[in-house]
């Protein structure tokens, strides 16, 4: 006869060790609460380990409403402090570089689109400068000679999501949290209140459970129907190329068909397809589409080594905004649905969720993420 499973007890259990779950767990641990983050695979095993890592609210301005833009800008403003704290606690770097981004028009159709985007960016008071072809090529000599112009957004930048996930795992440990991998928990609810999760290693009791399982958030075992988040998978294929020396560009390059993220070590990331499907196969067509789109703007990509192809599943919601906040089940907090911007939105989300776990209100910038707009609202307002 073996020993009965040990009962573990925490203030908070986080389900999912993507960048969202890890960031939440770290900020919760740093606030002095006990926390365990549980993942069925490992840290960064989902979309976070595939993502390009752009922190690019200005170039993303076109992809959501103004609600998303405001969220993106608020989280981008938190990134420098979040990154500095993280490197202090973990002794590791997440590779944060404010490189700027250049959105390039390859032909006349792109140029019309770009003029419209630029006017929109100016209306929103974003720092966005229209550049001629020769100004673009002065900044980025590797650009194709025939391009029609570009818009420079100097405040955009990027991190390295795999390094970020690794740093977060170290910081969680440094602040007394636990990371438990290869385990698939089942949420336990009694009388409309979450009591923790059940696992093969026994129960993990907790006052709060944070659901951060990315594109799989609706499928986590034990979720009561009224708390199931309307999250669907949007597949993205992405390539990693390798230059033997410096990469052929020094800032993010973007066209309507792709983006290119050059890292100092010589890695060049080309992304990403947007496909309404939930498999993570890399397809010949996806790779061809991305290579062609990169080649037309930065021909030198043809010469680089193709080091990796991958596909990830973005967690998308019906209105394009994430779900961050309390659910109808007391103690069950949602932190999911970050779609194209989970890396960018990690600092705001983590601080908001840590505030909730400490009985405080979230920053008002997160008001638009209130799950009550898409799932049942909490039965009673949580006392502050
Ligand atoms: C190709 C691509 C490029 C992208 N580029 C960018 C970018 O440049 N900038 C940006 O901000 N965002 C980008 N994104 C979006 C970003 O990757 C996501 O928004 C973000 O990673 C979501 O993080 P997450 O932690 O919610 O989910 P994930 O990273 O998917 O993590 C979810 C975790 O939950 C675990 N899990 C699932 N079910 C269970 C279960 N039942 N029990 C236990 N664990 C479970 C999984 O193993 C996984 O580790 C990109 C996405 C893709 C696909």
Tab-separated table of C-alpha atoms and ligand atoms in Angstrom:
chain	number	residue	atom	x	y	z
A	1	UNK	CA	0.000	0.000	0.000
A	2	UNK	CA	1.397	3.401	-0.999
A	3	UNK	CA	1.130	6.583	1.025
A	4	UNK	CA	-2.130	8.544	0.592
A	5	UNK	CA	-1.584	11.548	-1.706
A	6	UNK	CA	-0.318	14.607	0.136
A	7	UNK	CA	-2.655	17.582	0.378
A	8	UNK	CA	-1.056	20.779	-0.865
A	9	UNK	CA	-2.399	24.150	0.139
A	10	UNK	CA	-1.781	27.529	-1.524
A	11	UNK	CA	-3.321	30.952	-1.684
A	12	UNK	CA	-3.447	30.641	-5.477
A	13	UNK	CA	-3.131	27.889	-8.093
A	14	UNK	CA	-2.510	29.027	-11.681
A	15	UNK	CA	-3.424	26.627	-14.505
A	16	UNK	CA	-1.131	27.071	-17.518
A	17	UNK	CA	2.537	28.018	-17.669
A	18	UNK	CA	2.487	30.138	-20.791
A	19	UNK	CA	3.753	33.694	-20.525
A	20	UNK	CA	0.369	34.778	-19.108
A	21	UNK	CA	0.198	32.101	-16.373
A	22	UNK	CA	3.889	32.461	-15.504
A	23	UNK	CA	3.676	36.264	-15.319
A	24	UNK	CA	0.604	36.075	-13.110
A	25	UNK	CA	2.239	33.470	-10.850
A	26	UNK	CA	5.401	35.541	-10.512
A	27	UNK	CA	3.556	38.769	-9.629
A	28	UNK	CA	1.359	36.828	-7.173
A	29	UNK	CA	4.429	35.255	-5.526
A	30	UNK	CA	6.192	38.629	-5.437
A	31	UNK	CA	3.162	40.088	-3.620
A	32	UNK	CA	3.748	37.616	-0.776
A	33	UNK	CA	1.041	35.014	-1.514
A	34	UNK	CA	1.808	31.311	-1.869
A	35	UNK	CA	1.295	30.111	-5.440
A	36	UNK	CA	1.710	27.025	-7.603
A	37	UNK	CA	1.547	27.138	-11.388
A	38	UNK	CA	0.606	23.816	-13.004
A	39	UNK	CA	1.115	22.933	-16.664
A	40	UNK	CA	0.393	19.651	-18.433
A	41	UNK	CA	3.554	20.082	-20.543
A	42	UNK	CA	6.113	22.695	-19.461
A	43	UNK	CA	6.765	26.431	-19.354
A	44	UNK	CA	6.289	28.014	-22.780
A	45	UNK	CA	4.880	24.801	-24.298
A	46	UNK	CA	1.935	26.617	-25.915
A	47	UNK	CA	1.734	29.757	-28.045
A	48	UNK	CA	4.237	31.566	-25.838
A	49	UNK	CA	7.106	29.350	-26.940
A	50	UNK	CA	6.311	29.992	-30.595
A	51	UNK	CA	5.554	33.747	-30.547
A	52	UNK	CA	7.755	36.354	-32.193
A	53	UNK	CA	7.663	38.503	-29.061
A	54	UNK	CA	6.856	41.874	-30.614
A	55	UNK	CA	5.826	44.636	-28.235
A	56	UNK	CA	4.322	46.672	-31.000
A	57	UNK	CA	1.166	48.587	-30.072
A	58	UNK	CA	1.664	51.187	-32.806
A	59	UNK	CA	2.033	48.695	-35.668
A	60	UNK	CA	-0.793	46.570	-34.194
A	61	UNK	CA	-3.089	49.645	-34.070
A	62	UNK	CA	-4.903	48.397	-37.139
A	63	UNK	CA	-5.762	44.953	-35.802
A	64	UNK	CA	-8.331	45.701	-33.119
A	65	UNK	CA	-10.538	48.482	-31.937
A	66	UNK	CA	-9.375	51.408	-29.870
A	67	UNK	CA	-10.129	49.378	-26.710
A	68	UNK	CA	-7.370	46.944	-27.618
A	69	UNK	CA	-5.003	49.743	-28.580
A	70	UNK	CA	-5.478	51.425	-25.182
A	71	UNK	CA	-4.777	48.102	-23.457
A	72	UNK	CA	-1.717	47.470	-25.600
A	73	UNK	CA	-0.317	50.937	-24.933
A	74	UNK	CA	-0.921	50.640	-21.179
A	75	UNK	CA	0.899	47.300	-21.048
A	76	UNK	CA	3.737	48.517	-23.294
A	77	UNK	CA	4.299	51.321	-20.778
A	78	UNK	CA	4.668	48.700	-18.019
A	79	UNK	CA	7.168	46.601	-19.953
A	80	UNK	CA	10.413	48.455	-19.043
A	81	UNK	CA	9.701	48.206	-15.281
A	82	UNK	CA	8.433	44.625	-15.567
A	83	UNK	CA	11.509	43.578	-17.576
A	84	UNK	CA	13.923	45.304	-15.170
A	85	UNK	CA	12.293	43.688	-12.097
A	86	UNK	CA	12.318	40.333	-13.837
A	87	UNK	CA	15.995	40.479	-14.683
A	88	UNK	CA	16.794	41.553	-11.123
A	89	UNK	CA	14.796	38.679	-9.574
A	90	UNK	CA	15.867	36.009	-12.054
A	91	UNK	CA	19.360	37.103	-13.055
A	92	UNK	CA	18.246	36.511	-16.659
A	93	UNK	CA	17.334	38.719	-19.583
A	94	UNK	CA	14.158	38.503	-21.649
A	95	UNK	CA	15.903	40.204	-24.570
A	96	UNK	CA	13.855	43.421	-24.476
A	97	UNK	CA	14.963	45.763	-27.297
A	98	UNK	CA	13.161	48.949	-28.295
A	99	UNK	CA	14.258	48.593	-31.905
A	100	UNK	CA	11.414	50.560	-33.487
A	101	UNK	CA	9.424	49.126	-36.385
A	102	UNK	CA	9.285	50.064	-40.043
A	103	UNK	CA	6.063	49.196	-41.852
A	104	UNK	CA	6.970	49.035	-45.520
A	105	UNK	CA	4.843	49.429	-48.645
A	106	UNK	CA	6.108	47.042	-51.290
A	107	UNK	CA	3.818	48.287	-54.118
A	108	UNK	CA	1.208	50.935	-54.857
A	109	UNK	CA	-1.650	49.031	-53.178
A	110	UNK	CA	0.428	48.708	-50.028
A	111	UNK	CA	1.240	52.434	-50.225
A	112	UNK	CA	-2.460	53.338	-50.185
A	113	UNK	CA	-3.007	51.031	-47.244
A	114	UNK	CA	0.001	52.513	-45.472
A	115	UNK	CA	-1.214	56.096	-45.952
A	116	UNK	CA	-4.519	55.102	-44.362
A	117	UNK	CA	-2.724	53.363	-41.454
A	118	UNK	CA	-0.498	56.384	-40.940
A	119	UNK	CA	-3.470	58.790	-40.814
A	120	UNK	CA	-5.109	56.466	-38.276
A	121	UNK	CA	-1.925	56.340	-36.181
A	122	UNK	CA	-1.670	60.153	-36.205
A	123	UNK	CA	-5.343	60.466	-35.182
A	124	UNK	CA	-4.485	58.268	-32.209
A	125	UNK	CA	-1.513	60.489	-31.333
A	126	UNK	CA	0.983	57.680	-31.889
A	127	UNK	CA	4.571	58.471	-32.810
A	128	UNK	CA	4.501	57.372	-36.470
A	129	UNK	CA	6.601	59.025	-39.210
A	130	UNK	CA	6.018	58.603	-42.940
A	131	UNK	CA	9.311	57.973	-44.778
A	132	UNK	CA	10.201	58.014	-48.461
A	133	UNK	CA	11.768	55.030	-50.187
A	134	UNK	CA	15.275	56.457	-49.853
A	135	UNK	CA	14.765	57.366	-46.189
A	136	UNK	CA	13.648	53.780	-45.541
A	137	UNK	CA	16.668	52.386	-47.369
A	138	UNK	CA	18.997	54.704	-45.492
A	139	UNK	CA	17.685	53.181	-42.254
A	140	UNK	CA	17.587	49.633	-43.611
A	141	UNK	CA	19.933	49.188	-46.586
A	142	UNK	CA	18.802	45.569	-47.047
A	143	UNK	CA	15.293	46.606	-48.131
A	144	UNK	CA	14.282	45.737	-51.701
A	145	UNK	CA	15.171	48.635	-54.057
A	146	UNK	CA	11.621	48.934	-55.448
A	147	UNK	CA	9.727	49.567	-52.206
A	148	UNK	CA	7.286	52.478	-52.204
A	149	UNK	CA	7.961	53.980	-48.738
A	150	UNK	CA	7.309	53.227	-45.104
A	151	UNK	CA	6.118	54.347	-41.683
A	152	UNK	CA	8.542	54.342	-38.773
A	153	UNK	CA	7.151	53.725	-35.280
A	154	UNK	CA	10.199	54.233	-33.045
A	155	UNK	CA	8.615	53.049	-29.789
A	156	UNK	CA	7.833	49.500	-30.879
A	157	UNK	CA	10.219	46.711	-29.903
A	158	UNK	CA	10.433	43.053	-28.965
A	159	UNK	CA	11.434	40.477	-26.370
A	160	UNK	CA	12.516	36.864	-26.772
A	161	UNK	CA	9.499	34.869	-25.500
A	162	UNK	CA	11.426	31.661	-24.745
A	163	UNK	CA	13.991	33.580	-22.695
A	164	UNK	CA	11.080	35.411	-21.067
A	165	UNK	CA	9.367	32.145	-20.057
A	166	UNK	CA	12.645	30.783	-18.677
A	167	UNK	CA	13.295	33.980	-16.692
A	168	UNK	CA	9.757	33.935	-15.296
A	169	UNK	CA	10.189	30.325	-14.125
A	170	UNK	CA	13.375	31.319	-12.253
A	171	UNK	CA	11.724	34.425	-10.766
A	172	UNK	CA	8.717	32.401	-9.548
A	173	UNK	CA	11.111	30.097	-7.736
A	174	UNK	CA	13.126	33.027	-6.346
A	175	UNK	CA	9.943	34.544	-4.914
A	176	UNK	CA	8.830	31.293	-3.290
A	177	UNK	CA	6.339	30.052	-5.909
A	178	UNK	CA	6.235	26.534	-7.325
A	179	UNK	CA	6.146	25.330	-10.902
A	180	UNK	CA	4.602	21.902	-11.355
A	181	UNK	CA	4.815	20.346	-14.789
A	182	UNK	CA	3.464	17.293	-16.606
A	183	UNK	CA	0.236	17.424	-14.633
A	184	UNK	CA	-3.309	18.120	-15.827
A	185	UNK	CA	-5.456	19.497	-13.013
A	186	UNK	CA	-9.222	19.348	-12.589
A	187	UNK	CA	-10.859	22.409	-11.075
A	188	UNK	CA	-12.854	21.714	-7.901
A	189	UNK	CA	-15.907	23.777	-7.034
A	190	UNK	CA	-18.145	23.421	-3.992
A	191	UNK	CA	-21.265	25.519	-3.468
A	192	UNK	CA	-20.371	27.981	-6.234
A	193	UNK	CA	-16.872	28.561	-4.857
A	194	UNK	CA	-13.584	27.202	-6.112
A	195	UNK	CA	-11.724	25.134	-3.538
A	196	UNK	CA	-8.611	24.301	-5.564
A	197	UNK	CA	-7.710	21.647	-8.119
A	198	UNK	CA	-7.439	17.868	-8.078
A	199	UNK	CA	-4.394	16.176	-9.599
A	200	UNK	CA	-2.867	12.721	-9.778
A	201	UNK	CA	-0.534	13.865	-6.997
A	202	UNK	CA	-3.495	14.729	-4.790
A	203	UNK	CA	-5.536	17.856	-4.156
A	204	UNK	CA	-4.076	21.354	-4.364
A	205	UNK	CA	-6.300	23.481	-2.149
A	206	UNK	CA	-6.424	27.186	-3.006
A	207	UNK	CA	-8.533	30.279	-2.278
A	208	UNK	CA	-8.136	31.400	-5.878
A	209	UNK	CA	-7.571	29.488	-9.117
A	210	UNK	CA	-6.357	31.429	-12.156
A	211	UNK	CA	-7.336	29.930	-15.519
A	212	UNK	CA	-4.494	30.750	-17.946
A	213	UNK	CA	-4.532	27.757	-20.282
A	214	UNK	CA	-4.363	29.805	-23.496
A	215	UNK	CA	-6.228	28.359	-26.486
A	216	UNK	CA	-7.228	25.330	-24.357
A	217	UNK	CA	-8.847	27.412	-21.614
A	218	UNK	CA	-12.386	26.235	-22.423
A	219	UNK	CA	-11.344	22.583	-22.179
A	220	UNK	CA	-9.848	22.465	-18.694
A	221	UNK	CA	-11.457	19.681	-16.650
A	222	UNK	CA	-13.949	20.627	-13.956
A	223	UNK	CA	-14.868	24.050	-15.382
A	224	UNK	CA	-18.511	24.772	-14.529
A	225	UNK	CA	-20.500	25.678	-17.677
A	226	UNK	CA	-21.144	29.275	-16.555
A	227	UNK	CA	-17.386	29.924	-16.313
A	228	UNK	CA	-16.294	28.383	-19.628
A	229	UNK	CA	-14.528	31.178	-21.507
A	230	UNK	CA	-15.455	31.609	-25.199
A	231	UNK	CA	-11.884	31.156	-26.388
A	232	UNK	CA	-11.031	29.641	-29.774
A	233	UNK	CA	-7.707	28.763	-31.379
A	234	UNK	CA	-6.279	30.895	-34.206
A	235	UNK	CA	-3.299	29.101	-35.681
A	236	UNK	CA	-0.128	30.965	-36.574
A	237	UNK	CA	2.804	29.513	-38.495
A	238	UNK	CA	6.186	31.153	-38.005
A	239	UNK	CA	9.780	30.653	-39.211
A	240	UNK	CA	13.143	31.167	-37.574
A	241	UNK	CA	16.053	31.889	-39.907
A	242	UNK	CA	19.673	32.285	-38.882
A	243	UNK	CA	22.259	34.715	-40.238
A	244	UNK	CA	25.909	33.767	-39.820
A	245	UNK	CA	26.730	37.353	-38.826
A	246	UNK	CA	24.557	40.375	-38.125
A	247	UNK	CA	20.919	40.008	-39.219
A	248	UNK	CA	19.958	41.779	-42.487
A	249	UNK	CA	17.836	44.409	-40.693
A	250	UNK	CA	18.146	46.287	-37.417
A	251	UNK	CA	14.501	46.856	-36.520
A	252	UNK	CA	11.144	45.100	-36.943
A	253	UNK	CA	10.031	45.205	-40.578
A	254	UNK	CA	6.408	44.765	-41.520
A	255	UNK	CA	4.299	44.547	-44.647
A	256	UNK	CA	0.608	43.643	-44.940
A	257	UNK	CA	1.769	40.055	-45.564
A	258	UNK	CA	4.408	39.406	-42.904
A	259	UNK	CA	6.634	40.761	-40.163
A	260	UNK	CA	10.358	40.219	-39.692
A	261	UNK	CA	11.976	40.434	-36.261
A	262	UNK	CA	15.801	40.534	-36.335
A	263	UNK	CA	17.630	39.643	-33.127
A	264	UNK	CA	21.178	40.666	-32.269
A	265	UNK	CA	22.412	37.055	-32.156
A	266	UNK	CA	21.556	36.603	-35.855
A	267	UNK	CA	18.084	35.063	-35.477
A	268	UNK	CA	15.494	36.417	-37.898
A	269	UNK	CA	11.874	35.549	-37.112
A	270	UNK	CA	9.330	35.663	-39.942
A	271	UNK	CA	5.671	35.524	-39.016
A	272	UNK	CA	2.928	34.743	-39.073
A	273	UNK	CA	-0.080	33.155	-40.744
A	274	UNK	CA	-3.569	33.711	-39.289
A	275	UNK	CA	-5.690	30.584	-39.699
A	276	UNK	CA	-9.027	29.755	-38.075
A	277	UNK	CA	-8.023	26.241	-37.101
A	278	UNK	CA	-6.859	24.353	-34.064
A	279	UNK	CA	-4.116	22.041	-35.349
A	280	UNK	CA	-0.474	22.924	-35.038
A	281	UNK	CA	0.894	21.402	-38.246
A	282	UNK	CA	3.391	23.365	-40.268
A	283	UNK	CA	2.306	23.308	-43.915
A	284	UNK	CA	4.305	23.699	-47.110
A	285	UNK	CA	1.927	26.497	-48.142
A	286	UNK	CA	2.408	28.346	-44.867
A	287	UNK	CA	6.193	28.223	-45.164
A	288	UNK	CA	6.102	29.291	-48.835
A	289	UNK	CA	3.754	32.206	-48.089
A	290	UNK	CA	5.995	33.508	-45.318
A	291	UNK	CA	9.275	33.073	-47.224
A	292	UNK	CA	7.858	34.871	-50.284
A	293	UNK	CA	6.438	37.690	-48.175
A	294	UNK	CA	9.790	38.197	-46.435
A	295	UNK	CA	11.807	37.940	-49.655
A	296	UNK	CA	9.786	40.643	-51.431
A	297	UNK	CA	10.739	43.205	-48.792
A	298	UNK	CA	14.117	41.894	-47.578
A	299	UNK	CA	15.675	39.811	-50.402
A	300	UNK	CA	18.639	38.713	-48.292
A	301	UNK	CA	16.364	36.421	-46.279
A	302	UNK	CA	16.776	33.979	-49.202
A	303	UNK	CA	20.409	33.454	-48.200
A	304	UNK	CA	19.761	32.683	-44.530
A	305	UNK	CA	19.650	29.251	-42.962
A	306	UNK	CA	16.091	28.054	-42.283
A	307	UNK	CA	16.572	26.990	-38.671
A	308	UNK	CA	13.046	26.244	-37.470
A	309	UNK	CA	9.425	26.116	-38.576
A	310	UNK	CA	6.664	26.106	-35.980
A	311	UNK	CA	2.970	26.700	-35.456
A	312	UNK	CA	1.173	27.922	-32.366
A	313	UNK	CA	-2.416	28.487	-31.299
A	314	UNK	CA	-3.437	32.013	-30.308
A	315	UNK	CA	-6.258	32.168	-27.773
A	316	UNK	CA	-8.870	34.409	-29.421
A	317	UNK	CA	-12.176	35.758	-28.078
A	318	UNK	CA	-15.294	36.847	-30.030
A	319	UNK	CA	-14.563	40.574	-29.537
A	320	UNK	CA	-10.759	40.436	-29.798
A	321	UNK	CA	-10.172	41.541	-26.204
A	322	UNK	CA	-8.746	39.274	-23.509
A	323	UNK	CA	-10.692	37.951	-20.537
A	324	UNK	CA	-9.037	39.131	-17.333
A	325	UNK	CA	-11.011	39.208	-14.107
A	326	UNK	CA	-13.379	37.325	-11.847
A	327	UNK	CA	-15.794	34.720	-13.202
A	328	UNK	CA	-19.224	33.628	-11.949
A	329	UNK	CA	-17.482	31.094	-9.701
A	330	UNK	CA	-16.097	32.690	-6.539
A	331	UNK	CA	-12.336	32.468	-6.508
A	332	UNK	CA	-12.018	31.496	-10.188
A	333	UNK	CA	-10.144	34.206	-12.081
A	334	UNK	CA	-9.814	34.211	-15.876
A	335	UNK	CA	-6.576	35.327	-17.564
A	336	UNK	CA	-6.916	34.201	-21.144
A	337	UNK	CA	-7.884	35.208	-24.684
A	338	UNK	CA	-4.850	37.388	-25.417
A	339	UNK	CA	-4.864	36.410	-29.093
A	340	UNK	CA	-2.087	38.267	-31.025
A	341	UNK	CA	-0.759	40.227	-28.041
A	342	UNK	CA	-0.188	37.942	-25.067
A	343	UNK	CA	3.495	38.765	-24.732
A	344	UNK	CA	2.808	42.490	-24.909
A	345	UNK	CA	-0.124	42.236	-22.476
A	346	UNK	CA	1.650	40.065	-19.874
A	347	UNK	CA	2.689	42.894	-17.482
A	348	UNK	CA	-0.789	44.486	-17.267
A	349	UNK	CA	-2.523	41.129	-16.979
A	350	UNK	CA	-0.157	39.873	-14.274
A	351	UNK	CA	-0.461	43.017	-12.176
A	352	UNK	CA	-4.256	42.978	-12.540
A	353	UNK	CA	-4.553	39.319	-11.526
A	354	UNK	CA	-2.137	39.759	-8.591
A	355	UNK	CA	-4.275	42.692	-7.400
A	356	UNK	CA	-7.441	40.543	-7.525
A	357	UNK	CA	-5.740	37.722	-5.593
A	358	UNK	CA	-4.853	40.289	-2.922
A	359	UNK	CA	-8.464	41.496	-2.706
A	360	UNK	CA	-7.678	44.731	-4.557
A	361	UNK	CA	-9.199	46.239	-7.678
A	362	UNK	CA	-7.482	45.888	-11.051
A	363	UNK	CA	-6.079	48.919	-12.823
A	364	UNK	CA	-8.867	50.726	-14.673
A	365	UNK	CA	-6.982	50.164	-17.951
A	366	UNK	CA	-8.148	46.526	-17.684
A	367	UNK	CA	-11.850	47.396	-17.365
A	368	UNK	CA	-12.462	46.444	-21.009
A	369	UNK	CA	-11.237	42.901	-20.243
A	370	UNK	CA	-13.975	42.197	-17.676
A	371	UNK	CA	-15.153	38.624	-18.418
A	372	UNK	CA	-18.738	39.630	-17.535
A	373	UNK	CA	-19.140	40.998	-21.069
A	374	UNK	CA	-18.891	37.438	-22.477
A	375	UNK	CA	-19.515	34.987	-19.616
A	376	UNK	CA	-21.804	35.025	-16.570
A	377	UNK	CA	-20.936	37.793	-14.113
A	378	UNK	CA	-19.866	37.122	-10.512
A	379	UNK	CA	-22.982	36.567	-8.385
A	380	UNK	CA	-21.852	39.009	-5.723
A	381	UNK	CA	-19.321	41.789	-6.168
A	382	UNK	CA	-16.092	40.688	-4.535
A	383	UNK	CA	-15.378	42.951	-1.583
A	384	UNK	CA	-12.312	45.118	-2.215
B	1	LIG	C1	2.899	32.576	-34.484
B	1	LIG	C2	2.555	33.459	-33.318
B	1	LIG	C3	3.207	34.678	-33.183
B	1	LIG	C4	2.898	35.519	-32.110
B	1	LIG	N1	3.568	36.708	-31.972
B	1	LIG	C5	3.292	37.513	-30.915
B	1	LIG	C6	3.998	38.710	-30.742
B	1	LIG	O1	4.885	39.049	-31.535
B	1	LIG	N2	3.688	39.501	-29.673
B	1	LIG	C7	2.706	39.162	-28.780
B	1	LIG	O2	2.451	39.922	-27.837
B	1	LIG	N3	2.016	38.001	-28.926
B	1	LIG	C8	2.279	37.191	-29.973
B	1	LIG	N4	1.577	36.035	-30.148
B	1	LIG	C9	0.462	35.757	-29.238
B	1	LIG	C10	0.975	35.131	-27.952
B	1	LIG	O3	1.836	34.072	-28.254
B	1	LIG	C11	-0.196	34.633	-27.116
B	1	LIG	O4	-1.181	35.628	-26.947
B	1	LIG	C12	0.317	34.230	-25.726
B	1	LIG	O5	1.437	33.392	-25.847
B	1	LIG	C13	-0.764	33.554	-24.933
B	1	LIG	O6	-0.164	33.131	-23.741
B	1	LIG	P1	-0.906	32.168	-22.761
B	1	LIG	O7	-0.025	31.973	-21.583
B	1	LIG	O8	-2.303	32.651	-22.546
B	1	LIG	O9	-1.092	30.818	-23.602
B	1	LIG	P2	-0.021	29.685	-23.996
B	1	LIG	O10	1.326	30.238	-24.167
B	1	LIG	O11	-0.616	28.921	-25.116
B	1	LIG	O12	0.050	28.785	-22.694
B	1	LIG	C14	-1.018	27.974	-22.276
B	1	LIG	C15	-0.425	26.866	-21.409
B	1	LIG	O13	-1.498	26.142	-20.824
B	1	LIG	C16	-1.135	24.786	-20.779
B	1	LIG	N5	-2.373	24.012	-20.671
B	1	LIG	C17	-3.386	23.951	-21.567
B	1	LIG	N6	-4.359	23.165	-21.095
B	1	LIG	C18	-3.964	22.723	-19.885
B	1	LIG	C19	-4.551	21.878	-18.899
B	1	LIG	N7	-5.761	21.322	-19.073
B	1	LIG	N8	-3.855	21.632	-17.765
B	1	LIG	C20	-2.620	22.183	-17.571
B	1	LIG	N9	-2.019	22.990	-18.472
B	1	LIG	C21	-2.703	23.265	-19.606
B	1	LIG	C22	-0.378	24.546	-22.060
B	1	LIG	O14	0.489	23.416	-21.938
B	1	LIG	C23	0.401	25.865	-22.209
B	1	LIG	O15	1.693	25.780	-21.648
B	1	LIG	C24	1.890	35.148	-31.180
B	1	LIG	C25	1.249	33.910	-31.307
B	1	LIG	C26	1.595	33.072	-32.370
B	1	LIG	C27	0.923	31.733	-32.470
